[in-house]
Amino acid sequence: MLRPVLKSMRPHQWYKNFIIFICIIFSKNLLNFEMWLDLILIFIVFCMLAGSQYILNDVKDAEKDRLHPKKKNRPIAAGLLPARTALFISLTIMIVSLAVAFSMGRLVGLVSLMYLANSIVYSLYFKNFAIVDAIFIAVGFVIRAIVGCVVINVTISPWLILCVFLLALVLAFGKRRHELDGDQNSRNSLSQYNITMSETLLNSSVSMLLMSYALYTVSIHTAMMLTLPFAFYGIFRYVQLINLKGIGEETELLLKDKPFVLNVMLWVFLTVFVLYGGSL
């Protein structure tokens, strides 16, 4: 039963939780080993919370998933994992994960609970409404960034919140744009979108994100403006891949695009070099 449970938890989606680590870079604590241990632990907790929520979502959508060409192969929809067993496992993982989070501090636990609540109400209700669905996804990313700051006890930058929120909107609207080219019955909210609308929302989010990041670089260090070409290319490359290769639905495919990965590596290197100078 371990294999269908693990598959239902969608490990390939856990990369989204890496946003937790962004705070340690921009707070200039990259070399603080103790902080890394705490961040890795909360990263694992959030992966477990996300996985448990995916199981809960599959239990809820099992009947609908059986009618979908791809989703019908999910363990619960395919009958490989009984719904009651899946529900018990999901609740157990949630309780244990939240217990670990609260053991790291009351505020850490509350933020983790907020993340889980946001994910559950999105899955149960708000994912059915256009625009609102994207906002809830973006809030989930923001909470990830916040918990990273809370765990290592650093100031939460409003610029960090804004840029993470807008980045998540870009990813969400990019996914909706791609889904409109496929089976529009796969998601209830798609009936409230159309291609023109999704492209407008995507382009607006891209513009606001790049402007916000540009202002952020000026606010923290003038030399950070050197990272702008890489930030711009990364976002534009994502939009390009949506239109040319349809990667919107499976954003993790970005990690297989060599130009995108190389660009991210260069952005990280340059960011660390500018922020830390000769301290490394």
C-alpha positions as protocol buffer text, in pm:
chain_id: "A"
residue {
  index: 1
  type: MET
  ca { x: 0 y: 0 z: 0 }
}
residue {
  index: 2
  type: LEU
  ca { x: 300 y: 230 z: 44 }
}
residue {
  index: 3
  type: ARG
  ca { x: 342 y: 290 z: -329 }
}
residue {
  index: 4
  type: PRO
  ca { x: -18 y: 409 z: -399 }
}
residue {
  index: 5
  type: VAL
  ca { x: -9 y: 626 z: -84 }
}
residue {
  index: 6
  type: LEU
  ca { x: 317 y: 788 z: -193 }
}
residue {
  index: 7
  type: LYS
  ca { x: 187 y: 838 z: -546 }
}
residue {
  index: 8
  type: SER
  ca { x: -129 y: 1001 z: -411 }
}
residue {
  index: 9
  type: MET
  ca { x: 87 y: 1242 z: -209 }
}
residue {
  index: 10
  type: ARG
  ca { x: 239 y: 1369 z: -538 }
}
residue {
  index: 11
  type: PRO
  ca { x: 608 y: 1407 z: -444 }
}
residue {
  index: 12
  type: HIS
  ca { x: 673 y: 1568 z: -783 }
}
residue {
  index: 13
  type: GLN
  ca { x: 473 y: 1869 z: -660 }
}
residue {
  index: 14
  type: TRP
  ca { x: 673 y: 1921 z: -342 }
}
residue {
  index: 15
  type: TYR
  ca { x: 928 y: 2140 z: -520 }
}
residue {
  index: 16
  type: LYS
  ca { x: 687 y: 2429 z: -453 }
}
residue {
  index: 17
  type: ASN
  ca { x: 793 y: 2417 z: -89 }
}
residue {
  index: 18
  type: PHE
  ca { x: 1146 y: 2528 z: -180 }
}
residue {
  index: 19
  type: ILE
  ca { x: 1009 y: 2882 z: -153 }
}
residue {
  index: 20
  type: ILE
  ca { x: 1054 y: 2827 z: 222 }
}
residue {
  index: 21
  type: PHE
  ca { x: 1430 y: 2862 z: 180 }
}
residue {
  index: 22
  type: ILE
  ca { x: 1425 y: 3199 z: 5 }
}
residue {
  index: 23
  type: CYS
  ca { x: 1423 y: 3389 z: 335 }
}
residue {
  index: 24
  type: ILE
  ca { x: 1761 y: 3253 z: 448 }
}
residue {
  index: 25
  type: ILE
  ca { x: 1924 y: 3389 z: 132 }
}
residue {
  index: 26
  type: PHE
  ca { x: 1779 y: 3739 z: 143 }
}
residue {
  index: 27
  type: SER
  ca { x: 1819 y: 3770 z: 523 }
}
residue {
  index: 28
  type: LYS
  ca { x: 2193 y: 3705 z: 472 }
}
residue {
  index: 29
  type: ASN
  ca { x: 2197 y: 3396 z: 693 }
}
residue {
  index: 30
  type: LEU
  ca { x: 2307 y: 3155 z: 425 }
}
residue {
  index: 31
  type: LEU
  ca { x: 2596 y: 3021 z: 635 }
}
residue {
  index: 32
  type: ASN
  ca { x: 2394 y: 2972 z: 955 }
}
residue {
  index: 33
  type: PHE
  ca { x: 2388 y: 2592 z: 990 }
}
residue {
  index: 34
  type: GLU
  ca { x: 2135 y: 2587 z: 1275 }
}
residue {
  index: 35
  type: MET
  ca { x: 1887 y: 2784 z: 1070 }
}
residue {
  index: 36
  type: TRP
  ca { x: 1925 y: 2539 z: 783 }
}
residue {
  index: 37
  type: LEU
  ca { x: 1834 y: 2249 z: 1012 }
}
residue {
  index: 38
  type: ASP
  ca { x: 1513 y: 2423 z: 1120 }
}
residue {
  index: 39
  type: LEU
  ca { x: 1424 y: 2513 z: 761 }
}
residue {
  index: 40
  type: ILE
  ca { x: 1481 y: 2158 z: 638 }
}
residue {
  index: 41
  type: LEU
  ca { x: 1254 y: 2026 z: 914 }
}
residue {
  index: 42
  type: ILE
  ca { x: 971 y: 2268 z: 833 }
}
residue {
  index: 43
  type: PHE
  ca { x: 1022 y: 2192 z: 463 }
}
residue {
  index: 44
  type: ILE
  ca { x: 958 y: 1825 z: 537 }
}
residue {
  index: 45
  type: VAL
  ca { x: 653 y: 1918 z: 747 }
}
residue {
  index: 46
  type: PHE
  ca { x: 507 y: 2124 z: 462 }
}
residue {
  index: 47
  type: CYS
  ca { x: 572 y: 1842 z: 214 }
}
residue {
  index: 48
  type: MET
  ca { x: 377 y: 1608 z: 440 }
}
residue {
  index: 49
  type: LEU
  ca { x: 95 y: 1861 z: 481 }
}
residue {
  index: 50
  type: ALA
  ca { x: 78 y: 1911 z: 105 }
}
residue {
  index: 51
  type: GLY
  ca { x: 81 y: 1535 z: 48 }
}
residue {
  index: 52
  type: SER
  ca { x: -198 y: 1475 z: 298 }
}
residue {
  index: 53
  type: GLN
  ca { x: -406 y: 1747 z: 134 }
}
residue {
  index: 54
  type: TYR
  ca { x: -354 y: 1588 z: -210 }
}
residue {
  index: 55
  type: ILE
  ca { x: -486 y: 1258 z: -72 }
}
residue {
  index: 56
  type: LEU
  ca { x: -789 y: 1435 z: 74 }
}
residue {
  index: 57
  type: ASN
  ca { x: -851 y: 1604 z: -259 }
}
residue {
  index: 58
  type: ASP
  ca { x: -834 y: 1272 z: -445 }
}
residue {
  index: 59
  type: VAL
  ca { x: -1084 y: 1115 z: -205 }
}
residue {
  index: 60
  type: LYS
  ca { x: -1323 y: 1403 z: -269 }
}
residue {
  index: 61
  type: ASP
  ca { x: -1279 y: 1397 z: -649 }
}
residue {
  index: 62
  type: ALA
  ca { x: -1255 y: 1019 z: -699 }
}
residue {
  index: 63
  type: GLU
  ca { x: -1576 y: 986 z: -901 }
}
residue {
  index: 64
  type: LYS
  ca { x: -1492 y: 1278 z: -1127 }
}
residue {
  index: 65
  type: ASP
  ca { x: -1132 y: 1161 z: -1170 }
}
residue {
  index: 66
  type: ARG
  ca { x: -1253 y: 825 z: -1304 }
}
residue {
  index: 67
  type: LEU
  ca { x: -1396 y: 1010 z: -1605 }
}
residue {
  index: 68
  type: HIS
  ca { x: -1070 y: 1193 z: -1680 }
}
residue {
  index: 69
  type: PRO
  ca { x: -819 y: 1035 z: -1927 }
}
residue {
  index: 70
  type: LYS
  ca { x: -520 y: 1094 z: -1697 }
}
residue {
  index: 71
  type: LYS
  ca { x: -663 y: 1137 z: -1350 }
}
residue {
  index: 72
  type: LYS
  ca { x: -841 y: 801 z: -1371 }
}
residue {
  index: 73
  type: ASN
  ca { x: -501 y: 641 z: -1303 }
}
residue {
  index: 74
  type: ARG
  ca { x: -466 y: 804 z: -964 }
}
residue {
  index: 75
  type: PRO
  ca { x: -458 y: 529 z: -696 }
}
residue {
  index: 76
  type: ILE
  ca { x: -783 y: 624 z: -525 }
}
residue {
  index: 77
  type: ALA
  ca { x: -977 y: 671 z: -850 }
}
residue {
  index: 78
  type: ALA
  ca { x: -832 y: 346 z: -985 }
}
residue {
  index: 79
  type: GLY
  ca { x: -932 y: 154 z: -674 }
}
residue {
  index: 80
  type: LEU
  ca { x: -574 y: 78 z: -569 }
}
residue {
  index: 81
  type: LEU
  ca { x: -619 y: 270 z: -245 }
}
residue {
  index: 82
  type: PRO
  ca { x: -955 y: 244 z: -60 }
}
residue {
  index: 83
  type: ALA
  ca { x: -1109 y: 583 z: 13 }
}
residue {
  index: 84
  type: ARG
  ca { x: -1156 y: 518 z: 385 }
}
residue {
  index: 85
  type: THR
  ca { x: -798 y: 402 z: 425 }
}
residue {
  index: 86
  type: ALA
  ca { x: -675 y: 702 z: 229 }
}
residue {
  index: 87
  type: LEU
  ca { x: -879 y: 939 z: 447 }
}
residue {
  index: 88
  type: PHE
  ca { x: -740 y: 784 z: 766 }
}
residue {
  index: 89
  type: ILE
  ca { x: -383 y: 810 z: 636 }
}
residue {
  index: 90
  type: SER
  ca { x: -437 y: 1170 z: 529 }
}
residue {
  index: 91
  type: LEU
  ca { x: -573 y: 1277 z: 869 }
}
residue {
  index: 92
  type: THR
  ca { x: -293 y: 1093 z: 1050 }
}
residue {
  index: 93
  type: ILE
  ca { x: -25 y: 1267 z: 844 }
}
residue {
  index: 94
  type: MET
  ca { x: -192 y: 1605 z: 906 }
}
residue {
  index: 95
  type: ILE
  ca { x: -203 y: 1555 z: 1284 }
}
residue {
  index: 96
  type: VAL
  ca { x: 155 y: 1429 z: 1311 }
}
residue {
  index: 97
  type: SER
  ca { x: 289 y: 1707 z: 1084 }
}
residue {
  index: 98
  type: LEU
  ca { x: 107 y: 1979 z: 1277 }
}
residue {
  index: 99
  type: ALA
  ca { x: 234 y: 1831 z: 1605 }
}
residue {
  index: 100
  type: VAL
  ca { x: 592 y: 1860 z: 1475 }
}
residue {
  index: 101
  type: ALA
  ca { x: 526 y: 2218 z: 1358 }
}
residue {
  index: 102
  type: PHE
  ca { x: 388 y: 2323 z: 1698 }
}
residue {
  index: 103
  type: SER
  ca { x: 688 y: 2159 z: 1868 }
}
residue {
  index: 104
  type: MET
  ca { x: 903 y: 2409 z: 1675 }
}
residue {
  index: 105
  type: GLY
  ca { x: 710 y: 2700 z: 1821 }
}
residue {
  index: 106
  type: ARG
  ca { x: 354 y: 2817 z: 1866 }
}
residue {
  index: 107
  type: LEU
  ca { x: 373 y: 3068 z: 1581 }
}
residue {
  index: 108
  type: VAL
  ca { x: 529 y: 2810 z: 1347 }
}
residue {
  index: 109
  type: GLY
  ca { x: 243 y: 2576 z: 1428 }
}
residue {
  index: 110
  type: LEU
  ca { x: -20 y: 2842 z: 1368 }
}
residue {
  index: 111
  type: VAL
  ca { x: 127 y: 2940 z: 1032 }
}
residue {
  index: 112
  type: SER
  ca { x: 141 y: 2571 z: 935 }
}
residue {
  index: 113
  type: LEU
  ca { x: -222 y: 2530 z: 1039 }
}
residue {
  index: 114
  type: MET
  ca { x: -309 y: 2838 z: 832 }
}
residue {
  index: 115
  type: TYR
  ca { x: -141 y: 2680 z: 529 }
}
residue {
  index: 116
  type: LEU
  ca { x: -334 y: 2356 z: 573 }
}
residue {
  index: 117
  type: ALA
  ca { x: -663 y: 2543 z: 621 }
}
residue {
  index: 118
  type: ASN
  ca { x: -600 y: 2750 z: 308 }
}
residue {
  index: 119
  type: SER
  ca { x: -528 y: 2433 z: 108 }
}
residue {
  index: 120
  type: ILE
  ca { x: -836 y: 2250 z: 234 }
}
residue {
  index: 121
  type: VAL
  ca { x: -1087 y: 2531 z: 177 }
}
residue {
  index: 122
  type: TYR
  ca { x: -937 y: 2585 z: -168 }
}
residue {
  index: 123
  type: SER
  ca { x: -975 y: 2216 z: -252 }
}
residue {
  index: 124
  type: LEU
  ca { x: -1325 y: 2182 z: -109 }
}
residue {
  index: 125
  type: TYR
  ca { x: -1477 y: 2505 z: -240 }
}
residue {
  index: 126
  type: PHE
  ca { x: -1280 y: 2797 z: -379 }
}
residue {
  index: 127
  type: LYS
  ca { x: -1106 y: 2608 z: -660 }
}
residue {
  index: 128
  type: ASN
  ca { x: -1441 y: 2620 z: -839 }
}
residue {
  index: 129
  type: PHE
  ca { x: -1431 y: 2998 z: -889 }
}
residue {
  index: 130
  type: ALA
  ca { x: -1220 y: 3178 z: -1149 }
}
residue {
  index: 131
  type: ILE
  ca { x: -962 y: 3430 z: -1023 }
}
residue {
  index: 132
  type: VAL
  ca { x: -1041 y: 3339 z: -661 }
}
residue {
  index: 133
  type: ASP
  ca { x: -878 y: 3001 z: -725 }
}
residue {
  index: 134
  type: ALA
  ca { x: -555 y: 3170 z: -837 }
}
residue {
  index: 135
  type: ILE
  ca { x: -558 y: 3402 z: -536 }
}
residue {
  index: 136
  type: PHE
  ca { x: -587 y: 3110 z: -294 }
}
residue {
  index: 137
  type: ILE
  ca { x: -296 y: 2937 z: -469 }
}
residue {
  index: 138
  type: ALA
  ca { x: -89 y: 3255 z: -437 }
}
residue {
  index: 139
  type: VAL
  ca { x: -176 y: 3287 z: -67 }
}
residue {
  index: 140
  type: GLY
  ca { x: -49 y: 2931 z: -19 }
}
residue {
  index: 141
  type: PHE
  ca { x: 288 y: 3032 z: -165 }
}
residue {
  index: 142
  type: VAL
  ca { x: 301 y: 3342 z: 56 }
}
residue {
  index: 143
  type: ILE
  ca { x: 236 y: 3131 z: 366 }
}
residue {
  index: 144
  type: ARG
  ca { x: 527 y: 2906 z: 267 }
}
residue {
  index: 145
  type: ALA
  ca { x: 755 y: 3208 z: 246 }
}
residue {
  index: 146
  type: ILE
  ca { x: 626 y: 3342 z: 579 }
}
residue {
  index: 147
  type: VAL
  ca { x: 683 y: 3016 z: 767 }
}
residue {
  index: 148
  type: GLY
  ca { x: 1044 y: 3018 z: 652 }
}
residue {
  index: 149
  type: CYS
  ca { x: 1090 y: 3365 z: 802 }
}
residue {
  index: 150
  type: VAL
  ca { x: 911 y: 3266 z: 1122 }
}
residue {
  index: 151
  type: VAL
  ca { x: 1119 y: 2952 z: 1172 }
}
residue {
  index: 152
  type: ILE
  ca { x: 1451 y: 3138 z: 1157 }
}
residue {
  index: 153
  type: ASN
  ca { x: 1305 y: 3446 z: 1330 }
}
residue {
  index: 154
  type: VAL
  ca { x: 1385 y: 3711 z: 1071 }
}
residue {
  index: 155
  type: THR
  ca { x: 1181 y: 4013 z: 964 }
}
residue {
  index: 156
  type: ILE
  ca { x: 921 y: 3938 z: 699 }
}
residue {
  index: 157
  type: SER
  ca { x: 990 y: 4174 z: 409 }
}
residue {
  index: 158
  type: PRO
  ca { x: 677 y: 4317 z: 241 }
}
residue {
  index: 159
  type: TRP
  ca { x: 868 y: 4302 z: -88 }
}
residue {
  index: 160
  type: LEU
  ca { x: 920 y: 3929 z: -38 }
}
residue {
  index: 161
  type: ILE
  ca { x: 548 y: 3881 z: 22 }
}
residue {
  index: 162
  type: LEU
  ca { x: 455 y: 4087 z: -285 }
}
residue {
  index: 163
  type: CYS
  ca { x: 700 y: 3918 z: -522 }
}
residue {
  index: 164
  type: VAL
  ca { x: 608 y: 3567 z: -405 }
}
residue {
  index: 165
  type: PHE
  ca { x: 237 y: 3647 z: -437 }
}
residue {
  index: 166
  type: LEU
  ca { x: 277 y: 3778 z: -792 }
}
residue {
  index: 167
  type: LEU
  ca { x: 504 y: 3489 z: -893 }
}
residue {
  index: 168
  type: ALA
  ca { x: 237 y: 3244 z: -777 }
}
residue {
  index: 169
  type: LEU
  ca { x: -28 y: 3433 z: -977 }
}
residue {
  index: 170
  type: VAL
  ca { x: 191 y: 3401 z: -1288 }
}
residue {
  index: 171
  type: LEU
  ca { x: 218 y: 3025 z: -1235 }
}
residue {
  index: 172
  type: ALA
  ca { x: -154 y: 2988 z: -1161 }
}
residue {
  index: 173
  type: PHE
  ca { x: -277 y: 3187 z: -1462 }
}
residue {
  index: 174
  type: GLY
  ca { x: -17 y: 3015 z: -1680 }
}
residue {
  index: 175
  type: LYS
  ca { x: -165 y: 2682 z: -1577 }
}
residue {
  index: 176
  type: ARG
  ca { x: -519 y: 2799 z: -1650 }
}
residue {
  index: 177
  type: ARG
  ca { x: -409 y: 2923 z: -1993 }
}
residue {
  index: 178
  type: HIS
  ca { x: -271 y: 2580 z: -2076 }
}
residue {
  index: 179
  type: GLU
  ca { x: -575 y: 2397 z: -1941 }
}
residue {
  index: 180
  type: LEU
  ca { x: -803 y: 2594 z: -2173 }
}
residue {
  index: 181
  type: ASP
  ca { x: -632 y: 2423 z: -2467 }
}
residue {
  index: 182
  type: GLY
  ca { x: -727 y: 2081 z: -2331 }
}
residue {
  index: 183
  type: ASP
  ca { x: -1027 y: 1926 z: -2157 }
}
residue {
  index: 184
  type: GLN
  ca { x: -1219 y: 2222 z: -2018 }
}
residue {
  index: 185
  type: ASN
  ca { x: -1438 y: 1989 z: -1811 }
}
residue {
  index: 186
  type: SER
  ca { x: -1137 y: 1884 z: -1600 }
}
residue {
  index: 187
  type: ARG
  ca { x: -1183 y: 2185 z: -1370 }
}
residue {
  index: 188
  type: ASN
  ca { x: -1508 y: 2364 z: -1281 }
}
residue {
  index: 189
  type: SER
  ca { x: -1352 y: 2711 z: -1280 }
}
residue {
  index: 190
  type: LEU
  ca { x: -1240 y: 2677 z: -1643 }
}
residue {
  index: 191
  type: SER
  ca { x: -1595 y: 2752 z: -1760 }
}
residue {
  index: 192
  type: GLN
  ca { x: -1546 y: 3099 z: -1609 }
}
residue {
  index: 193
  type: TYR
  ca { x: -1223 y: 3161 z: -1802 }
}
residue {
  index: 194
  type: ASN
  ca { x: -1153 y: 3202 z: -2172 }
}
residue {
  index: 195
  type: ILE
  ca { x: -826 y: 3224 z: -2361 }
}
residue {
  index: 196
  type: THR
  ca { x: -829 y: 3603 z: -2396 }
}
residue {
  index: 197
  type: MET
  ca { x: -907 y: 3650 z: -2028 }
}
residue {
  index: 198
  type: SER
  ca { x: -640 y: 3404 z: -1911 }
}
residue {
  index: 199
  type: GLU
  ca { x: -376 y: 3566 z: -2132 }
}
residue {
  index: 200
  type: THR
  ca { x: -468 y: 3912 z: -2005 }
}
residue {
  index: 201
  type: LEU
  ca { x: -444 y: 3799 z: -1642 }
}
residue {
  index: 202
  type: LEU
  ca { x: -116 y: 3620 z: -1711 }
}
residue {
  index: 203
  type: ASN
  ca { x: 40 y: 3918 z: -1887 }
}
residue {
  index: 204
  type: SER
  ca { x: -78 y: 4158 z: -1617 }
}
residue {
  index: 205
  type: SER
  ca { x: 69 y: 3936 z: -1345 }
}
residue {
  index: 206
  type: VAL
  ca { x: 399 y: 3910 z: -1533 }
}
residue {
  index: 207
  type: SER
  ca { x: 420 y: 4289 z: -1568 }
}
residue {
  index: 208
  type: MET
  ca { x: 345 y: 4351 z: -1200 }
}
residue {
  index: 209
  type: LEU
  ca { x: 591 y: 4082 z: -1089 }
}
residue {
  index: 210
  type: LEU
  ca { x: 881 y: 4216 z: -1293 }
}
residue {
  index: 211
  type: MET
  ca { x: 811 y: 4575 z: -1186 }
}
residue {
  index: 212
  type: SER
  ca { x: 790 y: 4472 z: -820 }
}
residue {
  index: 213
  type: TYR
  ca { x: 1112 y: 4271 z: -840 }
}
residue {
  index: 214
  type: ALA
  ca { x: 1289 y: 4560 z: -1012 }
}
residue {
  index: 215
  type: LEU
  ca { x: 1185 y: 4798 z: -733 }
}
residue {
  index: 216
  type: TYR
  ca { x: 1287 y: 4535 z: -474 }
}
residue {
  index: 217
  type: THR
  ca { x: 1639 y: 4512 z: -615 }
}
residue {
  index: 218
  type: VAL
  ca { x: 1679 y: 4889 z: -592 }
}
residue {
  index: 219
  type: SER
  ca { x: 1553 y: 4892 z: -233 }
}
residue {
  index: 220
  type: ILE
  ca { x: 1800 y: 4635 z: -98 }
}
residue {
  index: 221
  type: HIS
  ca { x: 2118 y: 4690 z: -302 }
}
residue {
  index: 222
  type: THR
  ca { x: 2184 y: 4882 z: -623 }
}
residue {
  index: 223
  type: ALA
  ca { x: 2409 y: 4602 z: -750 }
}
residue {
  index: 224
  type: MET
  ca { x: 2109 y: 4365 z: -728 }
}
residue {
  index: 225
  type: MET
  ca { x: 1990 y: 4529 z: -1048 }
}
residue {
  index: 226
  type: LEU
  ca { x: 2248 y: 4304 z: -1218 }
}
residue {
  index: 227
  type: THR
  ca { x: 2007 y: 4016 z: -1156 }
}
residue {
  index: 228
  type: LEU
  ca { x: 1725 y: 4182 z: -1351 }
}
residue {
  index: 229
  type: PRO
  ca { x: 1815 y: 4033 z: -1694 }
}
residue {
  index: 230
  type: PHE
  ca { x: 1808 y: 3683 z: -1544 }
}
residue {
  index: 231
  type: ALA
  ca { x: 1478 y: 3745 z: -1364 }
}
residue {
  index: 232
  type: PHE
  ca { x: 1322 y: 3884 z: -1680 }
}
residue {
  index: 233
  type: TYR
  ca { x: 1450 y: 3598 z: -1893 }
}
residue {
  index: 234
  type: GLY
  ca { x: 1324 y: 3336 z: -1647 }
}
residue {
  index: 235
  type: ILE
  ca { x: 969 y: 3473 z: -1650 }
}
residue {
  index: 236
  type: PHE
  ca { x: 964 y: 3533 z: -2025 }
}
residue {
  index: 237
  type: ARG
  ca { x: 1101 y: 3182 z: -2082 }
}
residue {
  index: 238
  type: TYR
  ca { x: 814 y: 3041 z: -1876 }
}
residue {
  index: 239
  type: VAL
  ca { x: 560 y: 3230 z: -2088 }
}
residue {
  index: 240
  type: GLN
  ca { x: 737 y: 3111 z: -2401 }
}
residue {
  index: 241
  type: LEU
  ca { x: 723 y: 2747 z: -2290 }
}
residue {
  index: 242
  type: ILE
  ca { x: 352 y: 2777 z: -2210 }
}
residue {
  index: 243
  type: ASN
  ca { x: 282 y: 2885 z: -2567 }
}
residue {
  index: 244
  type: LEU
  ca { x: 530 y: 2660 z: -2748 }
}
residue {
  index: 245
  type: LYS
  ca { x: 539 y: 2344 z: -2537 }
}
residue {
  index: 246
  type: GLY
  ca { x: 231 y: 2366 z: -2316 }
}
residue {
  index: 247
  type: ILE
  ca { x: 411 y: 2321 z: -1985 }
}
residue {
  index: 248
  type: GLY
  ca { x: 155 y: 2524 z: -1790 }
}
residue {
  index: 249
  type: GLU
  ca { x: -27 y: 2226 z: -1640 }
}
residue {
  index: 250
  type: GLU
  ca { x: 294 y: 2055 z: -1526 }
}
residue {
  index: 251
  type: THR
  ca { x: 515 y: 2339 z: -1408 }
}
residue {
  index: 252
  type: GLU
  ca { x: 772 y: 2090 z: -1282 }
}
residue {
  index: 253
  type: LEU
  ca { x: 870 y: 2035 z: -1646 }
}
residue {
  index: 254
  type: LEU
  ca { x: 1052 y: 2367 z: -1618 }
}
residue {
  index: 255
  type: LEU
  ca { x: 1316 y: 2176 z: -1426 }
}
residue {
  index: 256
  type: LYS
  ca { x: 1388 y: 1978 z: -1742 }
}
residue {
  index: 257
  type: ASP
  ca { x: 1434 y: 2286 z: -1959 }
}
residue {
  index: 258
  type: LYS
  ca { x: 1810 y: 2345 z: -1975 }
}
residue {
  index: 259
  type: PRO
  ca { x: 1801 y: 2718 z: -2061 }
}
residue {
  index: 260
  type: PHE
  ca { x: 1560 y: 2784 z: -1774 }
}
residue {
  index: 261
  type: VAL
  ca { x: 1759 y: 2580 z: -1521 }
}
residue {
  index: 262
  type: LEU
  ca { x: 2088 y: 2740 z: -1627 }
}
residue {
  index: 263
  type: ASN
  ca { x: 1932 y: 3084 z: -1598 }
}
residue {
  index: 264
  type: VAL
  ca { x: 1805 y: 3009 z: -1245 }
}
residue {
  index: 265
  type: MET
  ca { x: 2149 y: 2887 z: -1141 }
}
residue {
  index: 266
  type: LEU
  ca { x: 2307 y: 3207 z: -1271 }
}
residue {
  index: 267
  type: TRP
  ca { x: 2045 y: 3418 z: -1094 }
}
residue {
  index: 268
  type: VAL
  ca { x: 2110 y: 3239 z: -764 }
}
residue {
  index: 269
  type: PHE
  ca { x: 2488 y: 3270 z: -803 }
}
residue {
  index: 270
  type: LEU
  ca { x: 2472 y: 3640 z: -886 }
}
residue {
  index: 271
  type: THR
  ca { x: 2223 y: 3710 z: -606 }
}
residue {
  index: 272
  type: VAL
  ca { x: 2444 y: 3539 z: -347 }
}
residue {
  index: 273
  type: PHE
  ca { x: 2753 y: 3715 z: -483 }
}
residue {
  index: 274
  type: VAL
  ca { x: 2590 y: 4059 z: -458 }
}
residue {
  index: 275
  type: LEU
  ca { x: 2429 y: 4010 z: -117 }
}
residue {
  index: 276
  type: TYR
  ca { x: 2723 y: 3847 z: 53 }
}
residue {
  index: 277
  type: GLY
  ca { x: 3018 y: 4004 z: -126 }
}
residue {
  index: 278
  type: GLY
  ca { x: 3340 y: 3878 z: 26 }
}
residue {
  index: 279
  type: SER
  ca { x: 3181 y: 3721 z: 334 }
}
residue {
  index: 280
  type: LEU
  ca { x: 3160 y: 3371 z: 182 }
}
